[in-house]
């Protein structure tokens, strides 16, 4: 019997079957995306039972389309849509998600984002440059003489979680717990999490929330010059963030402030080391560094899917009809390798300048931390390659069997 393929496509019906746990798929989803682009960039994913969109123009447009939202229960009831009741064993996880910027729609989203946004504008983020540079060097000092390192745990993870913790005003000593809670929570975002994953994510959410409530209480007693104090004391139209909003927002910023960046640093280092391009050329100037970083974000994006609800019955231009409450999937990773947008898209071309990738999303929910992530990448990658000029892969890295987040299990380097 022939082995089952990772992907099969019925072009006439625009139906696609994908085994997300097939090594040929999760190790290199771009190959499957190339087939999708060639046959049906808008398709019904049989296993997921909903429509997905892979074309750059359509993904970019739908991310901005206000007929779709991250929420649906603000315009319809569970009974109307046939959505089951919340799972009791996910009560604490759902409580953290309830006030998350990622899940809200205006006016709640507008109010919350306005109160947080000031800390993430480019001029504020630029002030972190010396801290990121200093931290990058200090971490490398710790392993440079060893001649080898597992990069994800020592470097890729430490930089973003340390920086976001400092921004928020959370003790850096707490970062091991923050990382543990975060890792356990984000496992909920893969397709079909197991009951064990759900229970574990809920416990992590409860512990995370308890810790944040303690920190918030301390900030109320002794305000400091940090983002958490700013969120506690800031007002918008006479309103302040509630306790639940503060906890949800802090958890989101800590999780989103490092999870994707960790994978992107790992993916970028692997991509560069496996390419024919000399790091000293890629990072010769700030301009070439910026182009190389953007190409890494396009070529090896860490986050591959965002989902949206149709907020009403509607018809799309390509003949797809949706009912109110239908979910659609927007394939960021596939959009980034659309041959209609990018020439020779499956090749890493660091001096490429063909328009923006969609790795940070677009529209209302464009990633608030994009300026911070870009700065961390633009500083940490050149410093790493400059400090360790003979760096190479110890062996072929293993890709995680986790489709939503495309990243490595570990990244072992030698020099």
Short mmCIF file of N, CA and C in Angstrom, two decimals, residues 180-347:
data_model
loop_
_atom_site.label_atom_id
_atom_site.label_comp_id
_atom_site.label_asym_id
_atom_site.label_seq_id
_atom_site.Cartn_x
_atom_site.Cartn_y
_atom_site.Cartn_z
N UNK A 180 7.11 28.76 31.40
CA UNK A 180 6.38 27.50 31.60
C UNK A 180 4.89 27.71 31.39
N UNK A 181 4.32 28.74 32.02
CA UNK A 181 2.89 29.00 31.85
C UNK A 181 2.55 29.29 30.40
N UNK A 182 3.38 30.09 29.76
CA UNK A 182 3.12 30.47 28.38
C UNK A 182 3.14 29.26 27.45
N UNK A 183 4.18 28.43 27.58
CA UNK A 183 4.29 27.25 26.71
C UNK A 183 3.07 26.34 26.86
N UNK A 184 2.61 26.19 28.09
CA UNK A 184 1.47 25.30 28.33
C UNK A 184 0.17 25.90 27.79
N UNK A 185 0.05 27.23 27.84
CA UNK A 185 -1.15 27.87 27.33
C UNK A 185 -1.22 27.85 25.80
N UNK A 186 -0.10 28.12 25.13
CA UNK A 186 -0.17 28.23 23.66
C UNK A 186 -0.38 26.88 22.99
N UNK A 187 -0.22 25.79 23.73
CA UNK A 187 -0.54 24.49 23.14
C UNK A 187 -2.04 24.37 22.81
N UNK A 188 -2.83 25.27 23.36
CA UNK A 188 -4.27 25.29 23.08
C UNK A 188 -4.56 25.78 21.66
N UNK A 189 -3.61 26.41 21.03
CA UNK A 189 -3.88 27.02 19.72
C UNK A 189 -3.61 26.07 18.56
N UNK A 190 -3.16 24.86 18.82
CA UNK A 190 -3.00 23.88 17.76
C UNK A 190 -4.38 23.27 17.47
N UNK A 191 -4.49 22.59 16.32
CA UNK A 191 -5.75 21.94 15.98
C UNK A 191 -6.04 20.80 16.97
N UNK A 192 -7.28 20.75 17.45
CA UNK A 192 -7.76 19.63 18.26
C UNK A 192 -6.88 19.31 19.46
N UNK A 193 -6.71 20.25 20.40
CA UNK A 193 -5.91 19.92 21.59
C UNK A 193 -6.55 18.79 22.38
N UNK A 194 -5.72 17.98 23.00
CA UNK A 194 -6.22 16.84 23.77
C UNK A 194 -6.82 17.31 25.09
N UNK A 195 -7.65 16.49 25.73
CA UNK A 195 -8.17 16.84 27.06
C UNK A 195 -7.05 17.11 28.06
N UNK A 196 -5.96 16.35 27.96
CA UNK A 196 -4.82 16.57 28.87
C UNK A 196 -4.22 17.96 28.64
N UNK A 197 -4.10 18.34 27.37
CA UNK A 197 -3.58 19.68 27.05
C UNK A 197 -4.51 20.75 27.60
N UNK A 198 -5.81 20.55 27.46
CA UNK A 198 -6.78 21.53 27.94
C UNK A 198 -6.69 21.70 29.45
N UNK A 199 -6.66 20.60 30.19
CA UNK A 199 -6.58 20.69 31.65
C UNK A 199 -5.27 21.37 32.07
N UNK A 200 -4.18 21.02 31.40
CA UNK A 200 -2.89 21.60 31.76
C UNK A 200 -2.85 23.09 31.43
N UNK A 201 -3.41 23.48 30.30
CA UNK A 201 -3.45 24.90 29.93
C UNK A 201 -4.31 25.69 30.91
N UNK A 202 -5.38 25.08 31.37
CA UNK A 202 -6.24 25.76 32.33
C UNK A 202 -5.53 25.99 33.65
N UNK A 203 -4.78 24.97 34.11
CA UNK A 203 -4.03 25.13 35.36
C UNK A 203 -2.95 26.19 35.21
N UNK A 204 -2.28 26.19 34.06
CA UNK A 204 -1.26 27.22 33.82
C UNK A 204 -1.89 28.61 33.82
N UNK A 205 -3.08 28.73 33.24
CA UNK A 205 -3.78 30.02 33.21
C UNK A 205 -4.14 30.49 34.61
N UNK A 206 -4.60 29.56 35.43
CA UNK A 206 -4.96 29.91 36.81
C UNK A 206 -3.74 30.38 37.58
N UNK A 207 -2.62 29.68 37.43
CA UNK A 207 -1.40 30.06 38.15
C UNK A 207 -0.86 31.39 37.63
N UNK A 208 -0.91 31.58 36.33
CA UNK A 208 -0.45 32.81 35.71
C UNK A 208 -1.28 33.99 36.22
N UNK A 209 -2.60 33.84 36.22
CA UNK A 209 -3.49 34.91 36.66
C UNK A 209 -3.26 35.25 38.13
N UNK A 210 -3.10 34.23 38.95
CA UNK A 210 -2.84 34.47 40.38
C UNK A 210 -1.56 35.28 40.57
N UNK A 211 -0.53 34.90 39.84
CA UNK A 211 0.75 35.62 39.94
C UNK A 211 0.57 37.07 39.50
N UNK A 212 -0.11 37.28 38.39
CA UNK A 212 -0.28 38.65 37.87
C UNK A 212 -1.11 39.51 38.82
N UNK A 213 -2.12 38.92 39.45
CA UNK A 213 -2.91 39.68 40.42
C UNK A 213 -2.04 40.14 41.60
N UNK A 214 -1.10 39.30 41.99
CA UNK A 214 -0.17 39.68 43.07
C UNK A 214 0.71 40.84 42.64
N UNK A 215 1.25 40.78 41.42
CA UNK A 215 2.11 41.85 40.91
C UNK A 215 1.33 43.15 40.75
N UNK A 216 0.08 43.05 40.26
CA UNK A 216 -0.75 44.24 40.08
C UNK A 216 -1.02 44.90 41.43
N UNK A 217 -1.30 44.10 42.44
CA UNK A 217 -1.54 44.65 43.78
C UNK A 217 -0.30 45.39 44.29
N UNK A 218 0.88 44.83 44.02
CA UNK A 218 2.13 45.50 44.43
C UNK A 218 2.32 46.82 43.69
N UNK A 219 1.97 46.85 42.40
CA UNK A 219 2.10 48.08 41.62
C UNK A 219 1.13 49.16 42.11
N UNK A 220 -0.03 48.73 42.57
CA UNK A 220 -1.00 49.71 43.11
C UNK A 220 -0.44 50.34 44.38
N UNK A 221 0.24 49.52 45.20
CA UNK A 221 0.81 50.04 46.44
C UNK A 221 2.06 50.88 46.18
N UNK A 222 2.84 50.47 45.20
CA UNK A 222 4.10 51.16 44.91
C UNK A 222 4.27 51.32 43.40
N UNK A 223 3.63 52.35 42.82
CA UNK A 223 3.73 52.57 41.37
C UNK A 223 5.18 52.74 40.93
N UNK A 224 5.48 52.30 39.71
CA UNK A 224 6.84 52.40 39.17
C UNK A 224 6.77 52.90 37.74
N UNK A 225 7.93 53.11 37.15
CA UNK A 225 8.00 53.57 35.76
C UNK A 225 8.03 52.36 34.84
N UNK A 226 6.88 51.72 34.67
CA UNK A 226 6.80 50.53 33.82
C UNK A 226 5.42 50.45 33.17
N UNK A 227 5.29 49.53 32.23
CA UNK A 227 4.06 49.43 31.44
C UNK A 227 2.87 48.99 32.29
N UNK A 228 3.09 48.10 33.24
CA UNK A 228 1.98 47.64 34.07
C UNK A 228 1.42 48.79 34.91
N UNK A 229 2.29 49.59 35.50
CA UNK A 229 1.82 50.76 36.24
C UNK A 229 1.07 51.72 35.31
N UNK A 230 1.61 51.91 34.11
CA UNK A 230 0.94 52.77 33.12
C UNK A 230 -0.47 52.26 32.84
N UNK A 231 -0.63 50.97 32.67
CA UNK A 231 -1.94 50.41 32.38
C UNK A 231 -2.89 50.56 33.57
N UNK A 232 -2.36 50.46 34.77
CA UNK A 232 -3.18 50.60 35.97
C UNK A 232 -3.69 52.02 36.13
N UNK A 233 -2.83 52.99 35.82
CA UNK A 233 -3.15 54.39 36.11
C UNK A 233 -3.74 55.16 34.93
N UNK A 234 -3.60 54.65 33.71
CA UNK A 234 -4.07 55.39 32.54
C UNK A 234 -5.59 55.37 32.44
N UNK A 235 -6.13 56.42 31.86
CA UNK A 235 -7.57 56.54 31.66
C UNK A 235 -7.87 56.78 30.20
N UNK A 236 -9.03 56.33 29.76
CA UNK A 236 -9.56 56.61 28.43
C UNK A 236 -11.01 56.98 28.61
N UNK A 237 -11.34 58.25 28.32
CA UNK A 237 -12.70 58.76 28.50
C UNK A 237 -13.20 58.53 29.92
N UNK A 238 -12.29 58.73 30.87
CA UNK A 238 -12.66 58.61 32.27
C UNK A 238 -12.68 57.19 32.79
N UNK A 239 -12.35 56.21 31.95
CA UNK A 239 -12.38 54.81 32.37
C UNK A 239 -10.97 54.26 32.51
N UNK A 240 -10.81 53.35 33.45
CA UNK A 240 -9.54 52.63 33.61
C UNK A 240 -9.78 51.15 33.36
N UNK A 241 -8.68 50.43 33.15
CA UNK A 241 -8.80 49.00 32.94
C UNK A 241 -9.27 48.31 34.22
N UNK A 242 -10.16 47.36 34.09
CA UNK A 242 -10.59 46.57 35.23
C UNK A 242 -9.49 45.59 35.61
N UNK A 243 -9.64 44.96 36.76
CA UNK A 243 -8.67 43.96 37.19
C UNK A 243 -8.56 42.84 36.16
N UNK A 244 -9.71 42.36 35.68
CA UNK A 244 -9.70 41.27 34.70
C UNK A 244 -9.02 41.70 33.40
N UNK A 245 -9.24 42.94 32.97
CA UNK A 245 -8.60 43.44 31.75
C UNK A 245 -7.10 43.57 31.94
N UNK A 246 -6.67 44.02 33.11
CA UNK A 246 -5.25 44.14 33.39
C UNK A 246 -4.56 42.77 33.34
N UNK A 247 -5.19 41.79 33.97
CA UNK A 247 -4.61 40.45 34.01
C UNK A 247 -4.53 39.86 32.60
N UNK A 248 -5.62 39.95 31.84
CA UNK A 248 -5.64 39.41 30.48
C UNK A 248 -4.61 40.09 29.59
N UNK A 249 -4.52 41.43 29.69
CA UNK A 249 -3.60 42.17 28.82
C UNK A 249 -2.16 41.85 29.17
N UNK A 250 -1.84 41.80 30.46
CA UNK A 250 -0.47 41.47 30.87
C UNK A 250 -0.09 40.07 30.41
N UNK A 251 -1.01 39.11 30.55
CA UNK A 251 -0.73 37.74 30.11
C UNK A 251 -0.51 37.69 28.61
N UNK A 252 -1.35 38.39 27.86
CA UNK A 252 -1.19 38.41 26.40
C UNK A 252 0.15 39.01 26.01
N UNK A 253 0.52 40.13 26.61
CA UNK A 253 1.77 40.79 26.24
C UNK A 253 2.97 39.91 26.58
N UNK A 254 2.90 39.21 27.70
CA UNK A 254 4.00 38.31 28.06
C UNK A 254 4.07 37.11 27.11
N UNK A 255 2.91 36.54 26.78
CA UNK A 255 2.90 35.39 25.88
C UNK A 255 3.29 35.79 24.45
N UNK A 256 2.57 36.77 23.91
CA UNK A 256 2.82 37.19 22.53
C UNK A 256 4.16 37.90 22.41
N UNK A 257 4.64 38.48 23.54
CA UNK A 257 5.89 39.22 23.52
C UNK A 257 7.12 38.36 23.37
N UNK A 258 6.94 37.04 23.44
CA UNK A 258 8.13 36.21 23.26
C UNK A 258 7.91 34.96 22.42
N UNK A 259 6.71 34.36 22.46
CA UNK A 259 6.52 33.06 21.80
C UNK A 259 6.90 33.10 20.32
N UNK A 260 6.33 34.02 19.58
CA UNK A 260 6.60 34.07 18.14
C UNK A 260 8.05 34.48 17.86
N UNK A 261 8.59 35.40 18.67
CA UNK A 261 9.96 35.86 18.45
C UNK A 261 10.97 34.75 18.68
N UNK A 262 10.71 33.90 19.66
CA UNK A 262 11.60 32.75 19.91
C UNK A 262 11.69 31.89 18.65
N UNK A 263 10.53 31.53 18.10
CA UNK A 263 10.52 30.70 16.90
C UNK A 263 11.16 31.44 15.72
N UNK A 264 10.93 32.75 15.63
CA UNK A 264 11.47 33.48 14.48
C UNK A 264 12.99 33.57 14.54
N UNK A 265 13.55 33.76 15.73
CA UNK A 265 15.01 33.76 15.85
C UNK A 265 15.56 32.40 15.43
N UNK A 266 14.96 31.32 15.93
CA UNK A 266 15.42 29.99 15.56
C UNK A 266 15.27 29.73 14.07
N UNK A 267 14.11 30.05 13.51
CA UNK A 267 13.87 29.84 12.08
C UNK A 267 14.85 30.66 11.24
N UNK A 268 15.13 31.89 11.67
CA UNK A 268 16.01 32.77 10.91
C UNK A 268 17.45 32.24 10.92
N UNK A 269 17.93 31.82 12.09
CA UNK A 269 19.30 31.31 12.18
C UNK A 269 19.45 30.07 11.31
N UNK A 270 18.50 29.16 11.40
CA UNK A 270 18.54 27.95 10.56
C UNK A 270 18.53 28.33 9.08
N UNK A 271 17.64 29.24 8.70
CA UNK A 271 17.52 29.65 7.29
C UNK A 271 18.83 30.22 6.77
N UNK A 272 19.43 31.10 7.55
CA UNK A 272 20.67 31.75 7.12
C UNK A 272 21.81 30.74 7.00
N UNK A 273 21.92 29.84 8.00
CA UNK A 273 23.01 28.86 7.98
C UNK A 273 22.86 27.85 6.85
N UNK A 274 21.63 27.61 6.41
CA UNK A 274 21.41 26.66 5.33
C UNK A 274 21.37 27.33 3.96
N UNK A 275 21.57 28.64 3.93
CA UNK A 275 21.55 29.38 2.67
C UNK A 275 22.97 29.53 2.13
N UNK A 276 23.05 30.08 0.93
CA UNK A 276 24.36 30.35 0.33
C UNK A 276 24.85 31.77 0.62
N UNK A 277 24.17 32.45 1.51
CA UNK A 277 24.48 33.85 1.76
C UNK A 277 25.38 34.01 2.99
N UNK A 278 26.42 34.80 2.85
CA UNK A 278 27.35 35.04 3.95
C UNK A 278 26.72 35.99 4.96
N UNK A 279 26.68 35.61 6.24
CA UNK A 279 26.09 36.50 7.25
C UNK A 279 26.71 37.89 7.26
N UNK A 280 28.03 37.98 7.01
CA UNK A 280 28.66 39.31 7.03
C UNK A 280 28.10 40.22 5.94
N UNK A 281 27.60 39.62 4.86
CA UNK A 281 26.97 40.42 3.81
C UNK A 281 25.54 40.80 4.21
N UNK A 282 24.83 39.85 4.78
CA UNK A 282 23.44 40.11 5.18
C UNK A 282 23.37 41.22 6.21
N UNK A 283 24.33 41.24 7.12
CA UNK A 283 24.28 42.18 8.24
C UNK A 283 25.34 43.28 8.12
N UNK A 284 25.69 43.61 6.89
CA UNK A 284 26.74 44.61 6.66
C UNK A 284 26.31 45.99 7.11
N UNK A 285 25.05 46.34 6.93
CA UNK A 285 24.53 47.65 7.31
C UNK A 285 23.15 47.48 7.94
N UNK A 286 22.64 48.54 8.53
CA UNK A 286 21.29 48.48 9.07
C UNK A 286 20.27 48.22 7.97
N UNK A 287 20.52 48.77 6.79
CA UNK A 287 19.57 48.59 5.68
C UNK A 287 19.55 47.14 5.20
N UNK A 288 20.72 46.52 5.03
CA UNK A 288 20.74 45.13 4.58
C UNK A 288 20.20 44.21 5.68
N UNK A 289 20.47 44.55 6.94
CA UNK A 289 19.93 43.77 8.06
C UNK A 289 18.42 43.79 8.05
N UNK A 290 17.83 44.97 7.86
CA UNK A 290 16.37 45.10 7.85
C UNK A 290 15.75 44.27 6.73
N UNK A 291 16.37 44.29 5.54
CA UNK A 291 15.86 43.50 4.43
C UNK A 291 15.97 42.00 4.72
N UNK A 292 17.10 41.60 5.29
CA UNK A 292 17.29 40.17 5.61
C UNK A 292 16.29 39.70 6.65
N UNK A 293 16.02 40.54 7.65
CA UNK A 293 15.05 40.17 8.70
C UNK A 293 13.66 40.03 8.10
N UNK A 294 13.27 40.96 7.23
CA UNK A 294 11.95 40.88 6.62
C UNK A 294 11.82 39.63 5.74
N UNK A 295 12.92 39.26 5.06
CA UNK A 295 12.87 38.06 4.24
C UNK A 295 12.79 36.81 5.11
N UNK A 296 13.44 36.82 6.27
CA UNK A 296 13.29 35.70 7.21
C UNK A 296 11.85 35.60 7.70
N UNK A 297 11.23 36.74 7.99
CA UNK A 297 9.84 36.75 8.42
C UNK A 297 8.92 36.21 7.33
N UNK A 298 9.23 36.53 6.09
CA UNK A 298 8.42 36.03 4.96
C UNK A 298 8.65 34.55 4.73
N UNK A 299 9.92 34.17 4.64
CA UNK A 299 10.30 32.83 4.22
C UNK A 299 10.03 31.78 5.30
N UNK A 300 10.19 32.14 6.57
CA UNK A 300 10.06 31.16 7.66
C UNK A 300 9.26 31.76 8.80
N UNK A 301 8.03 32.16 8.50
CA UNK A 301 7.17 32.80 9.50
C UNK A 301 6.88 31.86 10.65
N UNK A 302 6.78 32.39 11.88
CA UNK A 302 6.50 31.51 13.02
C UNK A 302 5.02 31.19 13.20
N UNK A 303 4.13 32.07 12.75
CA UNK A 303 2.69 31.88 12.95
C UNK A 303 2.03 31.75 11.59
N UNK A 304 1.27 30.67 11.38
CA UNK A 304 0.77 30.39 10.03
C UNK A 304 -0.72 30.58 9.83
N UNK A 305 -1.50 30.72 10.88
CA UNK A 305 -2.95 30.86 10.69
C UNK A 305 -3.54 31.84 11.70
N UNK A 306 -4.40 32.72 11.20
CA UNK A 306 -5.33 33.49 12.03
C UNK A 306 -6.74 33.08 11.59
N UNK A 307 -7.68 33.12 12.52
CA UNK A 307 -9.06 32.79 12.17
C UNK A 307 -9.97 33.99 12.43
N UNK A 308 -11.06 34.05 11.67
CA UNK A 308 -12.04 35.12 11.79
C UNK A 308 -13.45 34.53 11.68
N UNK A 309 -14.42 35.22 12.31
CA UNK A 309 -15.83 34.89 12.17
C UNK A 309 -16.48 35.82 11.15
N UNK A 310 -17.37 35.30 10.33
CA UNK A 310 -18.23 36.15 9.51
C UNK A 310 -19.29 36.75 10.42
N UNK A 311 -19.36 38.09 10.44
CA UNK A 311 -20.27 38.76 11.37
C UNK A 311 -21.69 38.86 10.83
N UNK A 312 -21.89 38.45 9.57
CA UNK A 312 -23.22 38.43 8.95
C UNK A 312 -23.17 37.46 7.78
N UNK A 313 -24.33 37.16 7.20
CA UNK A 313 -24.33 36.37 5.96
C UNK A 313 -23.68 37.22 4.88
N UNK A 314 -22.80 36.62 4.08
CA UNK A 314 -22.14 37.42 3.04
C UNK A 314 -21.62 36.52 1.93
N UNK A 315 -21.40 37.14 0.77
CA UNK A 315 -20.83 36.47 -0.39
C UNK A 315 -19.51 37.13 -0.74
N UNK A 316 -18.48 36.30 -0.95
CA UNK A 316 -17.19 36.81 -1.39
C UNK A 316 -17.12 36.80 -2.91
N UNK A 317 -16.17 37.54 -3.46
CA UNK A 317 -16.10 37.74 -4.91
C UNK A 317 -15.87 36.44 -5.68
N UNK A 318 -15.27 35.45 -5.04
CA UNK A 318 -14.95 34.23 -5.77
C UNK A 318 -16.04 33.17 -5.66
N UNK A 319 -17.25 33.60 -5.28
CA UNK A 319 -18.38 32.68 -5.25
C UNK A 319 -18.55 31.91 -3.96
N UNK A 320 -17.80 32.23 -2.94
CA UNK A 320 -17.92 31.57 -1.65
C UNK A 320 -18.96 32.30 -0.81
N UNK A 321 -19.97 31.56 -0.37
CA UNK A 321 -21.02 32.14 0.47
C UNK A 321 -20.81 31.69 1.91
N UNK A 322 -20.93 32.64 2.82
CA UNK A 322 -20.73 32.36 4.24
C UNK A 322 -21.97 32.78 5.02
N UNK A 323 -22.24 32.04 6.07
CA UNK A 323 -23.33 32.39 6.98
C UNK A 323 -22.77 33.07 8.22
N UNK A 324 -23.59 33.87 8.83
CA UNK A 324 -23.19 34.53 10.08
C UNK A 324 -22.70 33.49 11.08
N UNK A 325 -21.50 33.72 11.61
CA UNK A 325 -20.93 32.79 12.57
C UNK A 325 -19.98 31.78 11.97
N UNK A 326 -19.93 31.69 10.63
CA UNK A 326 -18.96 30.79 10.00
C UNK A 326 -17.54 31.28 10.29
N UNK A 327 -16.64 30.32 10.54
CA UNK A 327 -15.23 30.66 10.71
C UNK A 327 -14.50 30.51 9.39
N UNK A 328 -13.52 31.39 9.16
CA UNK A 328 -12.62 31.22 8.04
C UNK A 328 -11.19 31.22 8.57
N UNK A 329 -10.30 30.59 7.82
CA UNK A 329 -8.89 30.55 8.19
C UNK A 329 -8.07 31.36 7.20
N UNK A 330 -7.22 32.22 7.71
CA UNK A 330 -6.35 33.06 6.89
C UNK A 330 -4.93 32.56 7.06
N UNK A 331 -4.34 32.05 5.98
CA UNK A 331 -3.07 31.33 6.05
C UNK A 331 -1.90 32.29 5.79
N UNK A 332 -1.40 32.86 6.88
CA UNK A 332 -0.32 33.86 6.77
C UNK A 332 0.91 33.26 6.12
N UNK A 333 1.29 32.07 6.54
CA UNK A 333 2.48 31.44 6.00
C UNK A 333 2.35 31.17 4.51
N UNK A 334 1.16 30.79 4.07
CA UNK A 334 0.93 30.54 2.64
C UNK A 334 0.92 31.85 1.86
N UNK A 335 0.30 32.87 2.41
CA UNK A 335 0.26 34.18 1.73
C UNK A 335 1.67 34.70 1.48
N UNK A 336 2.56 34.40 2.41
CA UNK A 336 3.95 34.87 2.30
C UNK A 336 4.74 34.18 1.18
N UNK A 337 4.21 33.08 0.66
CA UNK A 337 4.91 32.39 -0.43
C UNK A 337 4.01 32.30 -1.67
N UNK A 338 3.15 33.28 -1.83
CA UNK A 338 2.27 33.34 -3.00
C UNK A 338 3.09 33.80 -4.21
N UNK A 339 3.19 32.99 -5.27
CA UNK A 339 3.99 33.38 -6.43
C UNK A 339 3.39 34.56 -7.20
N UNK A 340 2.13 34.87 -6.94
CA UNK A 340 1.53 36.05 -7.59
C UNK A 340 2.02 37.34 -6.94
N UNK A 341 2.58 37.23 -5.75
CA UNK A 341 3.09 38.40 -5.02
C UNK A 341 4.62 38.42 -5.00
N UNK A 342 5.22 37.27 -4.77
CA UNK A 342 6.67 37.21 -4.58
C UNK A 342 7.31 36.33 -5.66
N UNK A 343 8.34 36.82 -6.30
CA UNK A 343 9.03 36.04 -7.31
C UNK A 343 9.84 34.92 -6.65
N UNK A 344 9.78 33.74 -7.30
CA UNK A 344 10.55 32.59 -6.79
C UNK A 344 10.36 32.46 -5.27
N UNK A 345 9.11 32.34 -4.80
CA UNK A 345 8.83 32.52 -3.37
C UNK A 345 9.40 31.46 -2.44
N UNK A 346 9.73 30.27 -2.96
CA UNK A 346 10.25 29.22 -2.08
C UNK A 346 11.76 29.30 -1.91
N UNK A 347 12.36 30.38 -2.41
CA UNK A 347 13.78 30.59 -2.23
C UNK A 347 14.02 31.81 -1.33
#
